[in-house]
Coordinates of C-alpha atoms and ligand atoms in Angstrom, one line a residue:
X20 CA 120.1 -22.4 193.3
X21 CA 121.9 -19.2 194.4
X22 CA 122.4 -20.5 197.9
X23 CA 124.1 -23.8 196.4
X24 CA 126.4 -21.9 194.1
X25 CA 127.2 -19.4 196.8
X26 CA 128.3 -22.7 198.6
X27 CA 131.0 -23.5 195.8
X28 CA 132.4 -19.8 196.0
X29 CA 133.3 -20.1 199.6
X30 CA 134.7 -22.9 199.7
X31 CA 137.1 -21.8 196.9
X32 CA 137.8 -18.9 199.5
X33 CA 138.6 -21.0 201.8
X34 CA 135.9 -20.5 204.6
X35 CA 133.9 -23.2 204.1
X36 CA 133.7 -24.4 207.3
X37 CA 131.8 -22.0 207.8
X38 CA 129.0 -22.9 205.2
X39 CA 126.0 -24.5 205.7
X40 CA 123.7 -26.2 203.7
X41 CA 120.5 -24.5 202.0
X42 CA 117.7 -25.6 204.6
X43 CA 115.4 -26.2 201.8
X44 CA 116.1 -29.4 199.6
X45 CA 113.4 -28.5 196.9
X46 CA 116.3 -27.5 194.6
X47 CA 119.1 -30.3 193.6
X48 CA 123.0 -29.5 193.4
X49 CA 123.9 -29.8 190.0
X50 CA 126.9 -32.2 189.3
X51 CA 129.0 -29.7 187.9
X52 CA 128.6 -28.0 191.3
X53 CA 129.8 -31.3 192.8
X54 CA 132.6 -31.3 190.9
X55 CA 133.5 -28.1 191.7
X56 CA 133.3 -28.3 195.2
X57 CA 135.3 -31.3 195.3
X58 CA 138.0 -29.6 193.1
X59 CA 138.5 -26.3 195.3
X60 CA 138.9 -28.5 198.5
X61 CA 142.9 -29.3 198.6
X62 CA 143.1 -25.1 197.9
X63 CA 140.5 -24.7 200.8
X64 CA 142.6 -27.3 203.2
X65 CA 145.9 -25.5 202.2
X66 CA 144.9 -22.3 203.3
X67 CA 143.0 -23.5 205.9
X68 CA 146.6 -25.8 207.4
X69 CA 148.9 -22.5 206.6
X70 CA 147.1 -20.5 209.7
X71 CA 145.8 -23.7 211.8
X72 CA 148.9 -26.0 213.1
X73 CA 146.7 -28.4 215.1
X74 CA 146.1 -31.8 214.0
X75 CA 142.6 -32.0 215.7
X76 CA 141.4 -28.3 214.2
X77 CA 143.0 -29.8 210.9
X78 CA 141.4 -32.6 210.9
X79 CA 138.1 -31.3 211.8
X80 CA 138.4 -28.9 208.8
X81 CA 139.1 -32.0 206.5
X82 CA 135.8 -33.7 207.8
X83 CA 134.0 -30.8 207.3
X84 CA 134.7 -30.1 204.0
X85 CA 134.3 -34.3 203.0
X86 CA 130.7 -33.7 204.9
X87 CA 129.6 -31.2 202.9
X88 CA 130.9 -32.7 199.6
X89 CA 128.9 -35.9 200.5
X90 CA 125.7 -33.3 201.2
X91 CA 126.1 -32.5 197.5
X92 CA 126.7 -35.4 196.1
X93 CA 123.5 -36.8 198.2
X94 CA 121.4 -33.5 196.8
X95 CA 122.7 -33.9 193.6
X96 CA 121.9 -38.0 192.9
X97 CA 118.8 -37.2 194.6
X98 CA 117.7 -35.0 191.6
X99 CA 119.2 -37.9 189.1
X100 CA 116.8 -39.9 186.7
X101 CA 118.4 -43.1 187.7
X102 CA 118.0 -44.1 184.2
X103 CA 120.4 -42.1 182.2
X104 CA 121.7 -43.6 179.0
X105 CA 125.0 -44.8 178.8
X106 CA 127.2 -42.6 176.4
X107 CA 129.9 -45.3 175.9
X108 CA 130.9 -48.5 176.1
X109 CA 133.6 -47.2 179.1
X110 CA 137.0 -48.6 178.0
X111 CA 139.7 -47.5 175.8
X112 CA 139.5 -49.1 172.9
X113 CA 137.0 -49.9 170.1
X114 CA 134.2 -52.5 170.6
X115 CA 134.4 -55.1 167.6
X116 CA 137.7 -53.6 167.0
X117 CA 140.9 -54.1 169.1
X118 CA 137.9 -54.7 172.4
X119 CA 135.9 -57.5 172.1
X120 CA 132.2 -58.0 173.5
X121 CA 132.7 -61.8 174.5
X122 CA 129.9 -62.0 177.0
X123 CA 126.5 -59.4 177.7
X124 CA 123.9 -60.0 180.6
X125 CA 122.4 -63.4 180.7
X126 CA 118.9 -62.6 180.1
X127 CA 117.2 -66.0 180.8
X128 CA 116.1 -66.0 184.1
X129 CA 116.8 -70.1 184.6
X130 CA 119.1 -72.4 184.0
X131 CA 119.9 -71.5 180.6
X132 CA 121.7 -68.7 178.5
X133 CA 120.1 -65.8 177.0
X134 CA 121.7 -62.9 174.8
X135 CA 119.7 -59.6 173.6
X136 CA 120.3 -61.2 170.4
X137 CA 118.5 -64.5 171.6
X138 CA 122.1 -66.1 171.0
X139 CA 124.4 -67.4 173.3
X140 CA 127.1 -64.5 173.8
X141 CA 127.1 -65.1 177.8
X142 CA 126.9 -67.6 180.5
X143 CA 124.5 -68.6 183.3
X144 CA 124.0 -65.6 185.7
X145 CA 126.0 -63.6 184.5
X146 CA 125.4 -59.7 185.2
X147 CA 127.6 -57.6 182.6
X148 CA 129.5 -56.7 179.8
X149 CA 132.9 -58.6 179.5
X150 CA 134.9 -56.7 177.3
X151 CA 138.5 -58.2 176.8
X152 CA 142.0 -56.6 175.1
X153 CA 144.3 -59.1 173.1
X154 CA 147.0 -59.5 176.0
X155 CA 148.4 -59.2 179.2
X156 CA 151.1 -57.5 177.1
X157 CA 148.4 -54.6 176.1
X158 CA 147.3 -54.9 180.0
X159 CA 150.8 -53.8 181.2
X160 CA 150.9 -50.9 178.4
X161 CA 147.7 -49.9 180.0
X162 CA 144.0 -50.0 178.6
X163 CA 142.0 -47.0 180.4
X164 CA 138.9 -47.8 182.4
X165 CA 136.3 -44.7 182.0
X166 CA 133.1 -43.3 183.9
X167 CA 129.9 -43.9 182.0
X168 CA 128.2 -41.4 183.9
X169 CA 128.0 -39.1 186.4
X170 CA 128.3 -40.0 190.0
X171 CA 129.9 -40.8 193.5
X172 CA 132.4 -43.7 194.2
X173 CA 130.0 -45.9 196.4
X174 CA 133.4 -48.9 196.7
X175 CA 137.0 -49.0 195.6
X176 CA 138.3 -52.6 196.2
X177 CA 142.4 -52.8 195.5
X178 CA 145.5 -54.7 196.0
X179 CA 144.5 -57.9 194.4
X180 CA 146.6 -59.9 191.9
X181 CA 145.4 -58.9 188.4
X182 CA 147.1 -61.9 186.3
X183 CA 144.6 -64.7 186.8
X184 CA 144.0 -66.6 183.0
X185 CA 142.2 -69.5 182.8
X186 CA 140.7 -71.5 185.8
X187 CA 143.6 -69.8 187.4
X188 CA 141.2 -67.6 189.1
X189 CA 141.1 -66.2 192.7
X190 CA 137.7 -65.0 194.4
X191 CA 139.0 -61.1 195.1
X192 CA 139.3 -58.8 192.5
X193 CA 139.8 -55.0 192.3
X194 CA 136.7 -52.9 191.4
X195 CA 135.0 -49.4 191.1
X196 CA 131.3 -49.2 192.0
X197 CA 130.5 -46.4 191.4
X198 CA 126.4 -44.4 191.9
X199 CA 124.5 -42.4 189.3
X200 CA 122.0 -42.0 191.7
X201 CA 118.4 -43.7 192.1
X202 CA 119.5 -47.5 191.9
X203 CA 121.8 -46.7 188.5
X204 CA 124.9 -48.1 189.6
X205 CA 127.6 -49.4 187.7
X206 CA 130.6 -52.1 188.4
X207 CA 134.0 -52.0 186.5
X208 CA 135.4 -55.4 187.6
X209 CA 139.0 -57.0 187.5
X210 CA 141.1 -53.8 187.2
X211 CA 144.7 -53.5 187.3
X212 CA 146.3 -53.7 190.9
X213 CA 147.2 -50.2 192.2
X214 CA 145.8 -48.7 188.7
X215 CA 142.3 -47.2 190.6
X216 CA 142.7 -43.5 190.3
X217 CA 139.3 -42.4 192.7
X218 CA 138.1 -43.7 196.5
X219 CA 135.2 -44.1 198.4
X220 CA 133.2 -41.1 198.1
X221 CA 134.9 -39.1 195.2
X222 CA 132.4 -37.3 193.0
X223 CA 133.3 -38.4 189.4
X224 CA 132.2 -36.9 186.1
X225 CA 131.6 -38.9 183.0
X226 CA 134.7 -40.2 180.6
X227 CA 136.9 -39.9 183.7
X228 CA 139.7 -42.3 184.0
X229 CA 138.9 -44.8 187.4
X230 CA 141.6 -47.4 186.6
X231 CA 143.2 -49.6 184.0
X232 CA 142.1 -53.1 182.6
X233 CA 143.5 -55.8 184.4
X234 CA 142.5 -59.6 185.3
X235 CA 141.9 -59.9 188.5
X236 CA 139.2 -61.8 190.8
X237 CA 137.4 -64.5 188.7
X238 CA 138.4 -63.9 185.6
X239 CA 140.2 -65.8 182.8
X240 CA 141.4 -63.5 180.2
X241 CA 142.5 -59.5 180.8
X242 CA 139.1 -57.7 180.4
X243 CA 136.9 -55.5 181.9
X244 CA 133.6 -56.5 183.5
X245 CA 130.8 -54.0 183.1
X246 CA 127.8 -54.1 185.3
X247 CA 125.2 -51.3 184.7
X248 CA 121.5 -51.5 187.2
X249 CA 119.0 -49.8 186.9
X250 CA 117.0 -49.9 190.4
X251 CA 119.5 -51.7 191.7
X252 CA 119.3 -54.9 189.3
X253 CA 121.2 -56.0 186.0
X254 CA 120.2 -54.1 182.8
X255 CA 121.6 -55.4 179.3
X256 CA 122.2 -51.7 176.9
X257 CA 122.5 -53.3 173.8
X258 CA 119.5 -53.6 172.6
X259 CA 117.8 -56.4 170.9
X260 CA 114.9 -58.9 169.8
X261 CA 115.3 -60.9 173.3
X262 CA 116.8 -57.6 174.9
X263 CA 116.2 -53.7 175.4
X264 CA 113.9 -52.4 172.3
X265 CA 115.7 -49.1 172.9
X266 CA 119.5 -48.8 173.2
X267 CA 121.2 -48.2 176.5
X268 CA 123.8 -46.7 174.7
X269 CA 123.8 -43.0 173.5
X270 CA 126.5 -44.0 170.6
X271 CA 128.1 -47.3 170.9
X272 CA 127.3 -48.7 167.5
X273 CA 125.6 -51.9 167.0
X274 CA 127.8 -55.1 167.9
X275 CA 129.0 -56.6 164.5
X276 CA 128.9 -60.7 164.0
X277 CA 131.2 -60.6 161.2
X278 CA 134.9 -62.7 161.8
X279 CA 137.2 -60.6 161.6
X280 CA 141.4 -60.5 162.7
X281 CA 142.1 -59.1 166.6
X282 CA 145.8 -59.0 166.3
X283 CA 148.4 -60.6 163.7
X284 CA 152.1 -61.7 164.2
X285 CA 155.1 -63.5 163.0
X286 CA 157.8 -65.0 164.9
X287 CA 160.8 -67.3 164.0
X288 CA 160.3 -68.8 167.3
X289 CA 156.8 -71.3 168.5
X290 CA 154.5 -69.3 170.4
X291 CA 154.3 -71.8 173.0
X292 CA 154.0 -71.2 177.3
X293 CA 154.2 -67.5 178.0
X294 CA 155.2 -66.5 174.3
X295 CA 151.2 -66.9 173.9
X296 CA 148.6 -64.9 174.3
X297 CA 147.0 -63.7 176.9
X298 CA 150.8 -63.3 177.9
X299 CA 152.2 -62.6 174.3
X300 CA 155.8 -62.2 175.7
X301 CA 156.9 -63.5 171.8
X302 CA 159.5 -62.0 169.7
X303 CA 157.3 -60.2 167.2
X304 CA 159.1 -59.8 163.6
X305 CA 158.5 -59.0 159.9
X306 CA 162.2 -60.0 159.0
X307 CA 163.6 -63.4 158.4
X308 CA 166.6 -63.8 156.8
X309 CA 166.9 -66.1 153.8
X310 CA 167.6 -69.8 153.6
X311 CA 164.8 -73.0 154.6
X312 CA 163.1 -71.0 158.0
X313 CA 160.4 -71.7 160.0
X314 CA 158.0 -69.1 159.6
X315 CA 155.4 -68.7 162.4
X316 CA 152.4 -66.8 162.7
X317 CA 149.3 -66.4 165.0
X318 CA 146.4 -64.7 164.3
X319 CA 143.7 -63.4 167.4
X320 CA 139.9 -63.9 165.7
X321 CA 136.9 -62.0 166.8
X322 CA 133.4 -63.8 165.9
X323 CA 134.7 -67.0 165.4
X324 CA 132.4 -69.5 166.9
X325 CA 132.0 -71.2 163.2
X326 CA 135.6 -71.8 161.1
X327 CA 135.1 -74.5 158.7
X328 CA 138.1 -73.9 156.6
X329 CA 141.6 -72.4 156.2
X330 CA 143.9 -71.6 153.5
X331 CA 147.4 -70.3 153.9
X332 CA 149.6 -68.7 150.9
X333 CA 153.4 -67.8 150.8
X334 CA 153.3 -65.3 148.2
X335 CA 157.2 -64.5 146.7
X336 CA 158.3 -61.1 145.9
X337 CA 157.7 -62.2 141.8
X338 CA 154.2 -63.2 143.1
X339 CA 154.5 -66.6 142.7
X340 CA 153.6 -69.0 145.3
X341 CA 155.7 -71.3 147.1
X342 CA 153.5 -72.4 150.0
X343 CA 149.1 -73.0 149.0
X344 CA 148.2 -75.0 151.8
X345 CA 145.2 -76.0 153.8
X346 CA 146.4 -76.9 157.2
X347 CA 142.3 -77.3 158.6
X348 CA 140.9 -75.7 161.9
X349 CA 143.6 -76.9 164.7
X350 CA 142.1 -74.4 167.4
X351 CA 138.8 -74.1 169.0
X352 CA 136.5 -72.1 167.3
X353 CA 134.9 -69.9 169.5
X354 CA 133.6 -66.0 170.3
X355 CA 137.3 -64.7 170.7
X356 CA 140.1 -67.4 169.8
X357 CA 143.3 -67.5 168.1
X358 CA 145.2 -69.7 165.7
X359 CA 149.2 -70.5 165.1
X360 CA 150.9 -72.0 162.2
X361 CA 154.1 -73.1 161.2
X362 CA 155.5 -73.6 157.8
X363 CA 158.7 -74.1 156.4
X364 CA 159.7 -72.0 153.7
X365 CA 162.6 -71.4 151.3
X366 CA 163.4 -67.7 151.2
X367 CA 164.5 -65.5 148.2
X368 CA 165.3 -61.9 149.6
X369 CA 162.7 -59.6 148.8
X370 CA 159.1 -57.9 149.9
X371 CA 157.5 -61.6 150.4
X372 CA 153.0 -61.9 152.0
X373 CA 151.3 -63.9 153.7
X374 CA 147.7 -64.3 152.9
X375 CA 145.7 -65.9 155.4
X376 CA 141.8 -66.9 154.1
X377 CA 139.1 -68.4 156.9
X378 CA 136.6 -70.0 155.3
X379 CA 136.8 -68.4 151.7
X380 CA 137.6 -64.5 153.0
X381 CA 141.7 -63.6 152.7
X382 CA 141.1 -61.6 156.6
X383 CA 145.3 -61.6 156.8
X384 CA 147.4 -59.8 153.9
X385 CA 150.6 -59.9 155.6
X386 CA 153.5 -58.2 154.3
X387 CA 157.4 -59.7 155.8
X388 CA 161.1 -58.9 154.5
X389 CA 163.7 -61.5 153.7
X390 CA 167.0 -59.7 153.9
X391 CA 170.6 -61.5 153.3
X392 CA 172.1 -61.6 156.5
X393 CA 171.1 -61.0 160.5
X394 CA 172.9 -57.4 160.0
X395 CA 169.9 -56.0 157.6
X396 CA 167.4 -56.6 159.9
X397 CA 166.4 -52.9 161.5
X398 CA 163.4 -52.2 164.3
X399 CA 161.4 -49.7 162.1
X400 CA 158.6 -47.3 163.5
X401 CA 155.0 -48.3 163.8
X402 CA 153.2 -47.2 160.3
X403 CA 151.4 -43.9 160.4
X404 CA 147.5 -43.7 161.4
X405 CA 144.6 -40.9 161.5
X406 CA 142.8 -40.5 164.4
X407 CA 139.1 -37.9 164.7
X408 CA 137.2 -37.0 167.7
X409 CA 133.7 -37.0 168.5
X410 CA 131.5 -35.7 171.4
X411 CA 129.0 -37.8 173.0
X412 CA 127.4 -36.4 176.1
X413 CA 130.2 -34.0 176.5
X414 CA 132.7 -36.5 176.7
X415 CA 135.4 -36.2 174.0
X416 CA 136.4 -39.3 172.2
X417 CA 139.6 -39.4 170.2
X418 CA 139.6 -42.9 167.8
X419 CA 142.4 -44.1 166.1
X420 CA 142.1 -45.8 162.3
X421 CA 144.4 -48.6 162.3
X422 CA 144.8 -51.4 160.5
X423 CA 144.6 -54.6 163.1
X424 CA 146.8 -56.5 160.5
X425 CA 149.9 -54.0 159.5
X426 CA 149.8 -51.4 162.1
X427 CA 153.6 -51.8 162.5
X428 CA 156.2 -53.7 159.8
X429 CA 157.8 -55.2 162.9
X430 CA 154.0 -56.6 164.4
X431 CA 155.1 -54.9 167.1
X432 CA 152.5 -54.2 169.8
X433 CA 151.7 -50.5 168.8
X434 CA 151.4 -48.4 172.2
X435 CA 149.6 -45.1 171.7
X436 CA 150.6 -42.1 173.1
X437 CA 147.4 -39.7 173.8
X438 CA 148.1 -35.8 174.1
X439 CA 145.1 -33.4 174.8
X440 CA 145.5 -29.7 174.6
X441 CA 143.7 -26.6 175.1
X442 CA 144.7 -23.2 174.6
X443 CA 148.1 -24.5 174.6
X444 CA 147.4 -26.3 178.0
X445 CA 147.8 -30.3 178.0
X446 CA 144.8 -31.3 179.6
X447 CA 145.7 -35.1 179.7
X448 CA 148.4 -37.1 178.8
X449 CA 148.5 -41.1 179.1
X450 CA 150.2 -44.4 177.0
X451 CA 147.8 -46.5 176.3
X452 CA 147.1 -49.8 174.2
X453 CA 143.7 -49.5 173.0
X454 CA 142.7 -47.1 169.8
X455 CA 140.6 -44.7 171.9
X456 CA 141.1 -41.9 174.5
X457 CA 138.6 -39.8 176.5
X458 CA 138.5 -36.8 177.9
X459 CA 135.8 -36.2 181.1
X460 CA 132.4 -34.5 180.1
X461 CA 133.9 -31.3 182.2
X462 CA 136.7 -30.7 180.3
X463 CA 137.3 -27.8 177.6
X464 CA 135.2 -28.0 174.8
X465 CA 137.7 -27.3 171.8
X466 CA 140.5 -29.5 173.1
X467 CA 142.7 -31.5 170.5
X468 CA 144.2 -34.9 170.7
X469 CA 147.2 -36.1 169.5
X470 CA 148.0 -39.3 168.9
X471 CA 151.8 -40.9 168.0
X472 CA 151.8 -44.4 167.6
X473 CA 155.2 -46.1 169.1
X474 CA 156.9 -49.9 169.2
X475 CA 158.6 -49.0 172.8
X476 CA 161.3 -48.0 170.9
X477 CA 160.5 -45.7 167.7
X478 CA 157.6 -43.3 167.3
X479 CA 155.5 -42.9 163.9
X480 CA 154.2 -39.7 163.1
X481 CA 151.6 -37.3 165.1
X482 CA 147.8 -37.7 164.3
X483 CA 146.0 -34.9 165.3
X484 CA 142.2 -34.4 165.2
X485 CA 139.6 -31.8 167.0
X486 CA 136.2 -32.6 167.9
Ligands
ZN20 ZN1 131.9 -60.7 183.7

């Protein structure tokens, strides 16, 4: 061990080419040792280049120091269990929440469909979690793409179009594979063009950022694609009757069945083409202005495979109704779906709601303002939420509460903006769309995250929480 760690100090003095290796491999580089050889090489190369102006000497240096990384990284995943669980479900965002599970591992070896549940929540051969967001509009505010575990990046594929929707699919995607060591490796598929933030060899440590959530390669809605082996071959981590009797997870809780609302909008204007989701380029609103309007709305459903009824109520600000209507189930029900509606209303100024019940259960109270004229209606700032943290393995996770329904009185798309500090240091800083953050397993133990929710435009107030 002393040997190994004598190998970090040097090279954070600078003279690591002239380091070797311990001869004996009977002790195992830890990965923190990894990680911190990899972090002192761009000192080591600086002050390596400020007294060596060849590009040959240089270059030699370079390949030394990558060599002796990879030496680490091989002593280190050579030590690894190869089945370590999984602390996370790798994405930021809440699964059941604003994520949604939409298809596991298919289990059944054949020609038909198998779930850990012994439902149907995949498709034939399929090898991983597919985890989607609401929206290409949440894709291009940026959903973070996280290390489960420990390990080196064995492939970085990149440059591929990451809007495919649909059976508007193309064959190449972009993709992290990335090795735990001992056959445990794990894909995140269909990421963001140009959003991969490792390459081919990097060591990475657990609830690092690797990219953003895209939809590239075959794939027909924005998500991420999870593949986790163990021995080289597909493993499902939720556990279940036809699946794992033990979790795969360390915390990730247990994946709810219940229907439940993914998003919620109005808008004065039919959500048709690109105004749609996956795109959801609509104008979002909670205003109308009185007089006879067309009032639309479109609600995102989780678990929704079996609809059998709907009933919509325009509630005026006296609390009587003007609309009670049961306008039936026009879309498909299915695992992840959405509905719109139109109606017609006469509007009274005033606080006016929606209410919104699937099959006997009011899932949408909507709140909307019906002001006099176009001149009263005002962009306000996203309402305020709490957010906590919690450690799990190390890695820090900062959730955000937030109502899916009301998170902003405009239904604007609430963008999330994620502020670690330690010691009065920011430690990491990103936008995101989801209502988690993470901060890598190596990073200071009593950070805190702040989050302020903003429209594009305003900002609520900061939540802050320590973990
Ligand atoms: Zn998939």
């Amino acid at each position: 061990m002393r040997a190994l760690q004598s190998v970090v100090v040097l090279a954070v003095a600078a003279v690591a080419a002239t380091v070797a290796l311990p001869a004996t491999t009977a002790t195992c580089a830890t990965s923190d040792q990894v990680a911190a050889y990899q972090s002192a090489i761009p000192r080591a190369k600086a002050a390596y280049f400020r007294t060596h102006r060849q590009a040959r000497r240089r270059q030699a240096f370079a390949a030394r120091q990558s060599k002796q990384r990879d030496a680490l990284a091989t002593s280190a995943l050579a030590c690894a269990s190869g089945s370590a669980p999984l602390p996370f479900f790798p994405q930021g965002g809440v699964v059941g929440r604003d994520l949604y599970l939409t298809n596991t591992v298919d289990l059944d070896p054949g020609g038909g469909i198998r779930d850990p549940w012994c439902g149907g929540r995949t498709y034939d051969g399929h090898t991983g979690e597919d985890v989607v967001i609401r929206s290409f509009r949440e894709q291009r505010i940026g959903v973070p793409v996280f290390a489960a575990l420990d390990g080196q990046v064995r492939e970085v594929q990149e440059g591929n179009k990451d809007t495919n929707y649909g059976d508007q699919t193309l064959p190449w995607d972009n993709h992290v594979i990335l090795d735990a060591g001992h056959g445990q490796l794990q894909v995140y598929g269909h990421l963001r063009r140009g959003s991969a933030t490792v390459k081919r060899g990097d060591w990475v440590v657990a609830g690092q950022q690797l990219g953003l959530t895209g939809s590239s390669g075959n794939s027909s809605w924005p998500h991420l694609h999870f593949t986790t082996m163990r021995d080289f071959a597909p493993v499902d981590p939720w556990p279940g009757p036809c699946g794992a009797a033990e979790s795969g997870w360390t915390a990730e809780a247990p994946v709810d069945t219940d229907l439940y609302v993914r998003d919620f909008t109005f808008s004065r204007a039919a959500f048709s083409g690109h105004l749609d989701v996956p795109w959801d380029d609509a104008q979002r609103t909670g205003t109308f202005v009185a007089g006879r309007r067309d009032v639309h709305f479109r609600v995102e459903l989780g678990n929704a495979a079996s609809i059998s009824s709907v009933r919509v109520r325009f509630v005026r600000p006296d609390g009587s109704l003007a609309v009670d209507d049961a306008p039936g189930v026009t879309f498909r029900a299915w695992r992840q779906t959405w509905g719109t509606w139109r109606h017609a209303v006469d509007l009274s100024p005033g606080r006016w709601r929606l209410l919104v019940d699937f099959d006997g259960r009011t899932l949408v109270e909507a709140p909307f303002d019906v002001v006099a004229g176009e001149a009263q209606v005002a962009n306000r700032p996203p309402n305020p939420v709490t957010a906590t943290v919690a450690r799990v393995s190390g890695i820090a996770l900062c959730t955000v509460a937030q109502d899916l329904v009301r998170e902003d009185p405009d239904y604007d798309i609430v963008r999330y903006r994620y502020v670690w500090t330690s010691g009065g240091r920011v430690v990491r800083a990103v936008t995101a769309a989801g209502l988690r953050d993470a901060l890598p397993r190596t990073a200071p133990a009593d950070a805190t995250c702040s989050v302020t929710p903003g429209d594009g435009r305003l900002t609520g107030s900061t939540a802050r929480a320590t973990g």
